[in-house]
Structure formats: structure tokens, C-alpha cells
PDB file of C-alpha atoms in Angstrom:
ATOM      1  CA  MET A 334      -0.102   0.115  -0.203  1.00 58.00           C
ATOM      2  CA  TYR A 335       1.287   3.398  -0.843  1.00 62.00           C
ATOM      3  CA  MET A 336       0.657   6.714   0.676  1.00 70.00           C
ATOM      4  CA  LYS A 337      -1.919   9.130  -1.267  1.00 73.00           C
ATOM      5  CA  ASP A 338       0.064  12.256  -2.667  1.00 83.00           C
ATOM      6  CA  VAL A 339       0.634  15.076  -0.298  1.00 87.00           C
ATOM      7  CA  PRO A 340      -1.130  18.333  -1.436  1.00 89.00           C
ATOM      8  CA  VAL A 341       1.161  20.920  -2.684  1.00 91.00           C
ATOM      9  CA  ASP A 342       0.671  23.596  -0.057  1.00 94.00           C
ATOM     10  CA  VAL A 343       1.351  21.039   2.845  1.00 94.00           C
ATOM     11  CA  LEU A 344       4.609  20.194   1.107  1.00 94.00           C
ATOM     12  CA  ASN A 345       5.202  23.978   0.913  1.00 95.00           C
ATOM     13  CA  TYR A 346       4.926  24.178   4.404  1.00 96.00           C
ATOM     14  CA  ILE A 347       7.125  21.238   5.210  1.00 96.00           C
ATOM     15  CA  MET A 348       9.823  23.186   3.072  1.00 96.00           C
ATOM     16  CA  SER A 349       9.249  26.715   4.876  1.00 95.00           C
ATOM     17  CA  VAL A 350       9.731  25.030   8.246  1.00 96.00           C
ATOM     18  CA  LEU A 351      12.740  23.020   7.070  1.00 96.00           C
ATOM     19  CA  ARG A 352      14.377  26.247   5.729  1.00 94.00           C
ATOM     20  CA  GLY A 353      13.705  27.989   9.006  1.00 92.00           C
ATOM     21  CA  LEU A 354      15.475  25.322  11.225  1.00 93.00           C
ATOM     22  CA  TYR A 355      19.355  25.881  12.198  1.00 91.00           C
ATOM     23  CA  PHE A 356      19.510  22.906  14.709  1.00 93.00           C
ATOM     24  CA  GLY A 357      16.473  20.230  15.011  1.00 95.00           C
ATOM     25  CA  GLU A 358      14.049  17.798  13.269  1.00 97.00           C
ATOM     26  CA  VAL A 359      10.951  17.783  11.289  1.00 98.00           C
ATOM     27  CA  VAL A 360       8.698  14.565  11.853  1.00 98.00           C
ATOM     28  CA  LEU A 361       6.219  13.596   9.325  1.00 97.00           C
ATOM     29  CA  ILE A 362       3.693  11.062  10.626  1.00 96.00           C
ATOM     30  CA  ALA A 363       1.502   9.068   8.382  1.00 94.00           C
ATOM     31  CA  GLN A 364      -1.477   6.742   8.968  1.00 92.00           C
ATOM     32  CA  ASN A 365      -3.437   4.646   6.537  1.00 89.00           C
ATOM     33  CA  GLY A 366      -1.363   6.166   3.956  1.00 89.00           C
ATOM     34  CA  VAL A 367      -2.107   9.651   4.617  1.00 92.00           C
ATOM     35  CA  LEU A 368       0.331  12.461   6.251  1.00 94.00           C
ATOM     36  CA  ILE A 369      -1.763  13.395   9.570  1.00 95.00           C
ATOM     37  CA  GLN A 370       0.571  15.233  11.310  1.00 96.00           C
ATOM     38  CA  VAL A 371       3.891  17.515  11.028  1.00 97.00           C
ATOM     39  CA  GLU A 372       6.033  18.136  14.086  1.00 98.00           C
ATOM     40  CA  ARG A 373       8.707  20.604  14.357  1.00 97.00           C
ATOM     41  CA  THR A 374      11.505  20.411  17.260  1.00 96.00           C
ATOM     42  CA  GLU A 375      14.088  23.179  17.394  1.00 93.00           C
ATOM     43  CA  LYS A 376      17.308  22.831  19.415  1.00 90.00           C
ATOM     44  CA  MET A 377      19.312  25.870  20.497  1.00 84.00           C
ATOM     45  CA  ARG A 378      22.425  25.725  22.371  1.00 78.00           C
ATOM     46  CA  VAL A 379      22.161  28.581  25.033  1.00 78.00           C
ATOM     47  CA  HIS A 380      25.855  28.245  26.414  1.00 75.00           C
ATOM     48  CA  PRO A 381      27.841  29.775  25.425  1.00 79.00           C
ATOM     49  CA  TRP A 382      25.227  32.217  24.035  1.00 75.00           C
ATOM     50  CA  GLN A 383      26.288  33.278  20.822  1.00 77.00           C
ATOM     51  CA  GLY A 384      22.784  34.632  19.620  1.00 79.00           C
ATOM     52  CA  ILE A 385      20.072  33.005  17.264  1.00 78.00           C
ATOM     53  CA  PRO A 386      21.905  31.583  14.442  1.00 81.00           C
ATOM     54  CA  LYS A 387      19.964  31.937  10.970  1.00 83.00           C
ATOM     55  CA  PRO A 388      20.250  29.171   8.336  1.00 85.00           C
ATOM     56  CA  ALA A 389      21.769  29.690   4.812  1.00 86.00           C
ATOM     57  CA  GLU A 390      19.807  30.114   1.986  1.00 91.00           C
ATOM     58  CA  TRP A 391      19.222  26.780   0.005  1.00 91.00           C
ATOM     59  CA  SER A 392      20.364  26.617  -3.851  1.00 93.00           C
ATOM     60  CA  GLU A 393      17.228  25.754  -6.130  1.00 95.00           C
ATOM     61  CA  ASP A 394      19.093  22.253  -6.781  1.00 96.00           C
ATOM     62  CA  THR A 395      19.007  21.418  -3.217  1.00 94.00           C
ATOM     63  CA  GLU A 396      15.503  22.578  -2.524  1.00 94.00           C
ATOM     64  CA  ARG A 397      14.308  20.559  -5.644  1.00 95.00           C
ATOM     65  CA  ASN A 398      16.323  17.536  -4.322  1.00 96.00           C
ATOM     66  CA  LEU A 399      15.095  17.743  -0.802  1.00 96.00           C
ATOM     67  CA  ARG A 400      11.616  17.734  -2.141  1.00 95.00           C
ATOM     68  CA  ARG A 401      11.909  14.842  -4.525  1.00 94.00           C
ATOM     69  CA  THR A 402      13.442  13.095  -1.446  1.00 95.00           C
ATOM     70  CA  ILE A 403      10.524  13.667   0.857  1.00 95.00           C
ATOM     71  CA  GLU A 404       7.772  12.953  -1.589  1.00 93.00           C
ATOM     72  CA  ARG A 405       9.784   9.672  -2.526  1.00 92.00           C
ATOM     73  CA  GLU A 406      10.098   8.575   1.160  1.00 92.00           C
ATOM     74  CA  LEU A 407       6.380   9.424   1.929  1.00 92.00           C
ATOM     75  CA  ALA A 408       5.264   7.474  -0.913  1.00 90.00           C
ATOM     76  CA  SER A 409       6.062   4.260   0.435  1.00 89.00           C
ATOM     77  CA  LEU A 410       5.045   4.842   4.103  1.00 91.00           C
ATOM     78  CA  TYR A 411       1.614   3.540   4.947  1.00 90.00           C
ATOM     79  CA  TYR A 412       1.984   3.635   8.943  1.00 94.00           C
ATOM     80  CA  GLY A 413       4.900   5.366  10.645  1.00 95.00           C
ATOM     81  CA  ARG A 414       7.129   8.450  10.735  1.00 97.00           C
ATOM     82  CA  LEU A 415       9.618   9.970   8.563  1.00 97.00           C
ATOM     83  CA  SER A 416      12.126  12.190  10.756  1.00 98.00           C
ATOM     84  CA  ILE A 417      13.999  14.812   8.937  1.00 98.00           C
ATOM     85  CA  ILE A 418      17.323  15.937  10.792  1.00 98.00           C
ATOM     86  CA  VAL A 419      18.655  19.313  10.244  1.00 96.00           C
ATOM     87  CA  LYS A 420      21.980  20.493  11.875  1.00 93.00           C
ATOM     88  CA  GLN A 421      23.478  23.826  11.308  1.00 90.00           C
ATOM     89  CA  GLY A 422      20.743  24.797   8.648  1.00 92.00           C
ATOM     90  CA  THR A 423      21.345  21.452   6.406  1.00 93.00           C
ATOM     91  CA  VAL A 424      19.437  18.525   6.193  1.00 96.00           C
ATOM     92  CA  THR A 425      21.879  15.718   7.231  1.00 96.00           C
ATOM     93  CA  HIS A 426      19.486  12.581   7.210  1.00 96.00           C
ATOM     94  CA  PHE A 427      16.231  10.966   7.314  1.00 97.00           C
ATOM     95  CA  ASP A 428      15.292   8.424   9.912  1.00 97.00           C
ATOM     96  CA  ARG A 429      12.383   6.534   8.879  1.00 95.00           C
ATOM     97  CA  LEU A 430       9.845   4.204  11.376  1.00 95.00           C
ATOM     98  CA  GLU A 431       7.457   2.090   9.468  1.00 93.00           C
ATOM     99  CA  LYS A 432       5.007   0.148  11.581  1.00 88.00           C
ATOM    100  CA  GLN A 433       2.943  -2.827  10.428  1.00 84.00           C
ATOM    101  CA  ARG A 434      -0.587  -3.423  11.668  1.00 75.00           C
ATOM    102  CA  PHE A 435      -1.804  -7.227  11.910  1.00 75.00           C
ATOM    103  CA  MET A 436      -5.570  -7.024  11.647  1.00 74.00           C
ATOM    104  CA  ASP A 437      -6.173 -10.717  11.473  1.00 71.00           C
ATOM    105  CA  GLY A 438      -5.067 -13.335  13.867  1.00 66.00           C
ATOM    106  CA  ASP A 439      -5.863 -14.544  17.455  1.00 64.00           C
ATOM    107  CA  GLY A 440      -4.938 -11.973  20.390  1.00 58.00           C
ATOM    108  CA  ILE A 441      -4.651  -9.027  18.100  1.00 55.00           C
TER     109      ILE A 441
END
């Protein structure tokens, strides 16, 4: 089973959240092949305080490749979560947790 297409407005929102992060993660949660939730966690080092850092601008290629990767990863996620990790304003990696539901069987 595959995820339904993510609406363009939702994908644009996800990209804008990612562009605004310096350290943190964005978690996309899927259920029944539908993206149901977007969570944002931002981390900030307060010691030693050096002000609020701003991420650098992304190139068009970077943004296009990241958007394609998110769409591809979500397309095959039916139940679970996709975490997009950001360090120093750059997406460093994706963590994927896929869950399985077994609807038939004893004790389930």
C-alpha cells in the first residue's frame, strides 16, 4: 500500500519549516497512507550564548532534490514516521520508522 499524494500546500509548508531550522528535526507522521501530522522540534544551544543563528539560503537544486526525496520517502510509508534531521541549517539525514498492523489473528 502506498501513501496518497501530499498536497502541494502541505509540502510547501514542510519545506518552509525546514528552511527556518538551524538545529532540530521535522517529523512527518503517516496513518493509513495519509500524512496526518507534522511536528517541528528546534534545538538551541544556550551556553555559550552566541545569539540566534540563521540558516543559509538553499540553492534551487538543493530544494528540488530535498522535495523529491521527501515525496519519494512518503510515497512508500503507510504507517509510521519520517524524521528529517537538520544540523547547522542543513538536512543531514532521514530517520524512518515504519510500523505494521496485523488485523487478523488471535490475540490481536
